[in-house]
Coordinates of C-alpha atoms in Angstrom, one line a residue:
M23 CA -30.0 -38.5 73.8
V24 CA -28.7 -41.7 72.2
R25 CA -31.3 -41.3 69.4
K26 CA -30.3 -37.7 68.8
I27 CA -26.6 -38.7 68.5
I28 CA -27.4 -41.6 66.2
A29 CA -29.6 -39.3 64.0
L30 CA -26.7 -36.8 63.7
L31 CA -24.3 -39.6 62.9
L32 CA -26.6 -41.0 60.2
G33 CA -27.0 -37.6 58.7
T34 CA -23.2 -37.5 58.3
A35 CA -23.2 -41.0 57.0
V36 CA -25.7 -40.3 54.3
T37 CA -23.6 -37.3 53.2
L38 CA -20.5 -39.6 53.1
A39 CA -22.3 -42.2 51.1
A40 CA -23.5 -39.7 48.6
A41 CA -19.9 -38.6 48.1
G42 CA -18.8 -42.1 47.4
C43 CA -17.2 -42.6 50.8
G44 CA -19.6 -45.1 52.4
S45 CA -18.3 -48.3 54.0
R46 CA -20.4 -50.7 52.0
Q47 CA -21.1 -51.7 48.4
N48 CA -24.8 -51.9 47.5
G49 CA -25.5 -55.5 46.4
A50 CA -28.9 -54.6 44.9
A51 CA -27.3 -53.6 41.6
D52 CA -26.5 -57.2 40.8
G53 CA -29.8 -58.6 42.2
K54 CA -28.5 -59.7 45.5
V55 CA -30.3 -59.3 48.8
T56 CA -28.4 -56.7 50.9
I57 CA -27.9 -57.7 54.5
S58 CA -26.3 -55.7 57.3
V59 CA -25.4 -57.6 60.5
S60 CA -24.1 -56.3 63.8
F61 CA -21.0 -58.6 64.2
N62 CA -19.0 -61.5 62.8
A63 CA -20.9 -64.5 64.1
L64 CA -24.1 -63.2 62.4
Y65 CA -22.2 -62.6 59.2
E66 CA -21.1 -66.3 59.3
L67 CA -24.7 -67.5 59.9
S68 CA -26.1 -65.2 57.2
A69 CA -23.5 -66.2 54.7
A70 CA -24.1 -69.9 55.4
V71 CA -27.8 -69.5 54.5
G72 CA -27.6 -66.8 51.9
G73 CA -24.7 -68.1 49.9
D74 CA -24.1 -66.2 46.7
K75 CA -27.6 -64.6 46.7
V76 CA -26.7 -62.1 49.3
A77 CA -24.3 -59.2 49.9
I78 CA -23.4 -58.8 53.6
S79 CA -21.8 -55.9 55.5
V80 CA -20.7 -56.0 59.1
I81 CA -21.3 -53.0 61.3
I82 CA -19.0 -53.8 64.3
P83 CA -15.4 -53.9 63.0
D84 CA -13.2 -57.0 63.6
G85 CA -11.1 -56.4 66.8
T86 CA -13.9 -54.4 68.5
E87 CA -15.5 -55.8 71.7
P88 CA -19.2 -55.9 70.8
H89 CA -20.2 -55.2 74.4
D90 CA -18.4 -51.9 74.3
F91 CA -19.3 -50.8 70.7
E92 CA -20.6 -47.3 70.0
P93 CA -21.7 -46.7 66.3
R94 CA -20.0 -44.2 64.1
A95 CA -21.5 -42.5 61.0
R96 CA -19.9 -44.9 58.5
D97 CA -21.1 -47.8 60.6
L98 CA -24.7 -46.7 60.3
A99 CA -24.7 -45.6 56.6
M100 CA -25.2 -49.2 55.5
L101 CA -28.6 -49.4 57.1
K102 CA -30.1 -46.8 54.8
D103 CA -30.5 -49.1 51.9
A104 CA -30.2 -52.6 53.4
D105 CA -33.0 -55.1 52.8
I106 CA -32.3 -57.0 56.0
F107 CA -30.7 -56.1 59.3
V108 CA -29.7 -59.0 61.5
V109 CA -29.1 -58.4 65.2
N110 CA -28.3 -60.9 67.9
G111 CA -30.9 -59.5 70.4
L112 CA -31.0 -60.1 74.1
G113 CA -29.6 -56.6 74.7
M114 CA -26.4 -57.2 72.7
E115 CA -27.1 -54.2 70.4
D116 CA -28.7 -51.6 72.6
W117 CA -28.1 -49.0 69.8
A118 CA -29.9 -50.9 67.1
D119 CA -33.5 -49.7 67.5
D120 CA -32.5 -46.0 67.4
A121 CA -30.1 -46.6 64.5
V122 CA -32.9 -48.2 62.4
K123 CA -35.3 -45.4 63.2
A124 CA -32.7 -42.8 62.3
A125 CA -31.9 -44.5 59.0
G126 CA -35.5 -43.9 57.8
N127 CA -35.5 -47.1 55.8
T128 CA -39.1 -48.2 56.2
D129 CA -38.6 -51.3 54.1
I130 CA -35.8 -52.8 56.1
R131 CA -36.6 -56.1 57.8
V132 CA -35.0 -56.4 61.2
V133 CA -34.2 -60.0 62.2
D134 CA -33.8 -60.7 65.9
A135 CA -31.7 -63.9 65.7
S136 CA -32.6 -64.8 69.3
S137 CA -36.3 -65.2 68.6
G138 CA -37.3 -68.7 69.7
V139 CA -34.2 -69.3 71.9
E140 CA -34.8 -70.0 75.5
A141 CA -32.7 -67.2 77.0
I142 CA -30.6 -67.6 80.2
S143 CA -31.1 -64.7 82.6
I144 CA -28.2 -63.2 84.4
E145 CA -29.8 -63.9 87.7
E146 CA -30.1 -67.6 87.0
H147 CA -26.8 -67.8 85.0
E148 CA -25.6 -71.4 84.8
E149 CA -22.0 -70.6 85.5
V150 CA -20.5 -71.4 88.9
Q151 CA -19.8 -68.1 90.7
T152 CA -17.0 -67.9 93.2
G153 CA -18.3 -64.6 94.3
V154 CA -19.9 -61.6 92.6
H155 CA -17.6 -59.9 90.0
E156 CA -16.8 -56.4 90.8
G157 CA -19.2 -54.1 88.9
E158 CA -21.5 -57.0 88.0
N159 CA -24.7 -55.4 89.2
E160 CA -24.0 -52.2 87.3
A161 CA -23.2 -54.2 84.1
E162 CA -26.5 -56.1 84.4
H163 CA -28.4 -52.8 84.6
E164 CA -26.5 -51.3 81.6
H165 CA -26.6 -54.3 79.3
G166 CA -29.8 -56.1 80.1
A167 CA -31.2 -59.0 82.0
Y168 CA -30.1 -61.9 79.7
D169 CA -26.9 -63.5 78.6
P170 CA -26.6 -62.7 74.9
H171 CA -24.0 -65.3 73.9
I172 CA -26.4 -67.6 72.1
W173 CA -24.2 -67.9 68.9
L174 CA -21.7 -70.0 70.9
S175 CA -24.2 -72.9 71.2
P176 CA -24.6 -75.2 68.2
L177 CA -28.3 -75.8 69.1
C178 CA -29.0 -72.1 69.4
A179 CA -27.2 -71.4 66.1
V180 CA -29.7 -73.8 64.4
T181 CA -32.6 -71.5 65.6
M182 CA -30.7 -68.3 64.7
A183 CA -30.0 -69.6 61.2
G184 CA -33.7 -70.5 60.9
N185 CA -34.7 -66.9 61.7
I186 CA -32.3 -65.6 59.0
R187 CA -33.6 -68.2 56.5
D188 CA -37.2 -67.1 57.2
A189 CA -36.3 -63.4 56.5
L190 CA -34.5 -64.3 53.3
V191 CA -37.5 -66.4 52.0
H192 CA -39.8 -63.5 52.8
T193 CA -37.6 -60.9 51.1
D194 CA -36.6 -63.1 48.1
P195 CA -39.2 -65.8 47.7
A196 CA -38.0 -66.7 44.2
N197 CA -34.9 -68.3 45.8
S198 CA -36.6 -69.9 48.7
A199 CA -35.6 -73.4 47.7
Y200 CA -31.9 -72.3 47.6
Y201 CA -32.1 -70.8 51.1
D202 CA -33.9 -73.9 52.4
A203 CA -31.2 -76.1 51.0
N204 CA -28.4 -74.0 52.5
Y205 CA -30.1 -73.9 55.8
K206 CA -30.5 -77.7 55.9
S207 CA -26.9 -78.3 54.9
F208 CA -25.6 -75.9 57.6
T209 CA -27.8 -77.1 60.4
D210 CA -27.3 -80.7 59.6
A211 CA -23.6 -80.1 60.1
L212 CA -24.3 -78.3 63.4
E213 CA -26.5 -81.1 64.7
T214 CA -23.9 -83.7 63.7
L215 CA -21.2 -81.8 65.6
H216 CA -23.5 -81.5 68.6
A217 CA -24.3 -85.2 68.6
Q218 CA -20.6 -86.1 68.2
Y219 CA -19.5 -84.1 71.2
A220 CA -22.6 -84.8 73.3
E221 CA -21.5 -88.5 73.2
K222 CA -17.9 -87.6 74.1
L223 CA -18.7 -85.1 76.9
K224 CA -21.2 -87.1 78.7
N225 CA -18.4 -89.5 79.7
A226 CA -16.0 -86.8 80.8
D227 CA -14.9 -87.2 84.4
N228 CA -14.6 -83.4 84.9
K229 CA -17.4 -81.0 83.7
S230 CA -15.8 -77.7 84.7
F231 CA -13.7 -75.3 82.7
V232 CA -12.5 -71.7 83.2
T233 CA -12.6 -68.9 80.5
G234 CA -11.6 -65.2 80.2
H235 CA -15.2 -64.1 80.4
A236 CA -18.5 -65.9 81.0
A237 CA -19.5 -66.4 77.3
F238 CA -20.3 -70.1 77.2
A239 CA -23.4 -70.7 79.3
Y240 CA -25.5 -71.8 76.3
L241 CA -22.8 -74.2 75.2
C242 CA -22.7 -75.5 78.8
R243 CA -26.5 -76.0 78.7
D244 CA -26.1 -78.0 75.5
F245 CA -23.6 -80.4 76.9
G246 CA -24.1 -80.5 80.7
L247 CA -20.9 -78.5 81.5
V248 CA -20.1 -75.8 84.0
Q249 CA -18.0 -72.6 83.3
N250 CA -16.3 -70.2 85.6
S251 CA -14.6 -67.1 84.4
V252 CA -12.1 -64.3 85.1
E253 CA -14.6 -61.6 83.9
D254 CA -18.4 -61.5 83.9
V255 CA -20.9 -62.1 81.1
F256 CA -20.2 -58.7 79.6
A257 CA -16.4 -58.9 79.7
E258 CA -16.4 -56.5 82.7
G259 CA -15.6 -56.8 86.3
E260 CA -11.9 -57.9 86.4
P261 CA -11.5 -59.7 89.7
G262 CA -9.9 -58.1 92.7
A263 CA -7.6 -60.0 95.1
Q264 CA -10.4 -61.8 97.0
Q265 CA -12.1 -62.9 93.8
L266 CA -8.8 -64.1 92.3
A267 CA -8.1 -66.1 95.4
A268 CA -11.5 -67.7 95.1
L269 CA -10.7 -68.6 91.5
V270 CA -7.5 -70.2 92.5
G271 CA -9.3 -72.3 95.0
Y272 CA -11.9 -73.2 92.4
C273 CA -9.3 -74.3 89.9
R274 CA -7.5 -76.5 92.5
E275 CA -10.7 -78.0 93.8
N276 CA -11.9 -78.8 90.3
H277 CA -8.6 -80.0 88.9
I278 CA -8.5 -77.3 86.2
T279 CA -5.6 -77.8 83.9
T280 CA -6.4 -75.2 81.2
I281 CA -7.4 -71.6 81.4
F282 CA -9.0 -70.4 78.2
T283 CA -8.4 -66.9 76.8
E284 CA -10.2 -64.9 74.1
A285 CA -8.9 -62.5 71.5
L286 CA -10.9 -59.5 72.7
V287 CA -10.4 -60.0 76.5
S288 CA -7.1 -59.2 78.3
A289 CA -5.2 -62.4 79.1
A290 CA -3.1 -60.9 81.9
V291 CA -5.3 -62.1 84.8
S292 CA -5.8 -65.5 83.1
E293 CA -2.1 -65.9 82.8
T294 CA -1.6 -65.0 86.4
L295 CA -4.2 -67.5 87.4
A296 CA -2.7 -70.2 85.3
R297 CA 0.7 -69.7 86.8
E298 CA -0.7 -69.9 90.3
V299 CA -2.5 -73.2 89.7
G300 CA 0.0 -74.8 87.3
A301 CA -2.4 -74.7 84.3
S302 CA -1.7 -74.0 80.7
V303 CA -3.3 -71.1 78.8
K304 CA -5.0 -71.9 75.5
P305 CA -7.1 -69.7 73.1
I306 CA -10.9 -70.3 72.6
Y307 CA -13.0 -68.6 70.0
T308 CA -15.9 -66.3 70.8
M309 CA -16.5 -65.5 67.1
A310 CA -17.2 -61.9 67.8
S311 CA -14.6 -61.1 65.1
A312 CA -13.2 -63.0 62.1
E313 CA -10.4 -65.2 63.4
N314 CA -7.5 -66.9 61.5
G315 CA -9.6 -67.2 58.3
K316 CA -11.7 -70.0 59.9
S317 CA -15.4 -70.5 59.4
Y318 CA -18.1 -70.7 62.1
L319 CA -18.1 -74.5 61.9
D320 CA -14.3 -74.7 62.0
R321 CA -14.2 -72.6 65.2
M322 CA -17.1 -74.3 66.9
E323 CA -15.5 -77.7 66.3
E324 CA -12.1 -76.4 67.7
N325 CA -13.8 -75.0 70.7
L326 CA -15.5 -78.3 71.5
S327 CA -12.3 -80.2 70.9
V328 CA -10.1 -78.0 73.2
I329 CA -12.8 -78.1 75.9
Y330 CA -13.1 -81.8 75.7
E331 CA -9.3 -82.3 75.9
S332 CA -9.2 -80.0 79.0
L333 CA -11.7 -82.2 80.8
K334 CA -9.9 -85.5 80.3

């Protein structure tokens, strides 16, 4: 059924594109590699490696929760002529395979950015649970068996950028040295940032923090931290009274002074929790959308900084 719907959407999209109403500009006319990506974090990684040799379009609009996204005709039109399609993988884009098939673009190179990343399964998730979130089992069945939030880890981002670099080199070998240099510059910065905060965080007295939804397991693995959350991995399962009481107990026991909130997740419960335990509420970036004109590296550094400050 999903495939039929996407095929119908794509047929509409092709008609729109032919009429000049498509949602992308074809970069091929000026010799650039055309890349479509599913959401903002992948745009950031692709732009860091591709530089001025690529034209990038984003399928999931800013302000849309990627876990809840359903493609529209204009969202899919860009796949028809794209050279490369970058997806996060790990069940993040359950619509992607059918969309690519419906596009009929046999030359498109699909990049699973998660290739080579050691995935964290939902069952062995490295967050501390104060009880099963309501609806969590249903969410696992719907979304997949693995936590998809790999882009929020500096070390995973190195692997993801490498997968994008490899696709660009294969598609545009004449500029391989350019892509290699961009990749090295970007990943050197990521590794420097990781080393800086690994040194700081290893000496933190507290290792636990609380967020709006459980998006930071890979970052926690990088730095030996522990997250708890108001909502589950897929930004679903808002806590009931029993779960909220358990979160209050967790915050008090672990001396939580900050509750982090995200732009695409309701802050209402987080604010209630913070009032109950006397904590402050501060934003943290998930990079699912463009935010405040800041780059991936800017936001990653700010995330690590606010987490570190909350653990002092």
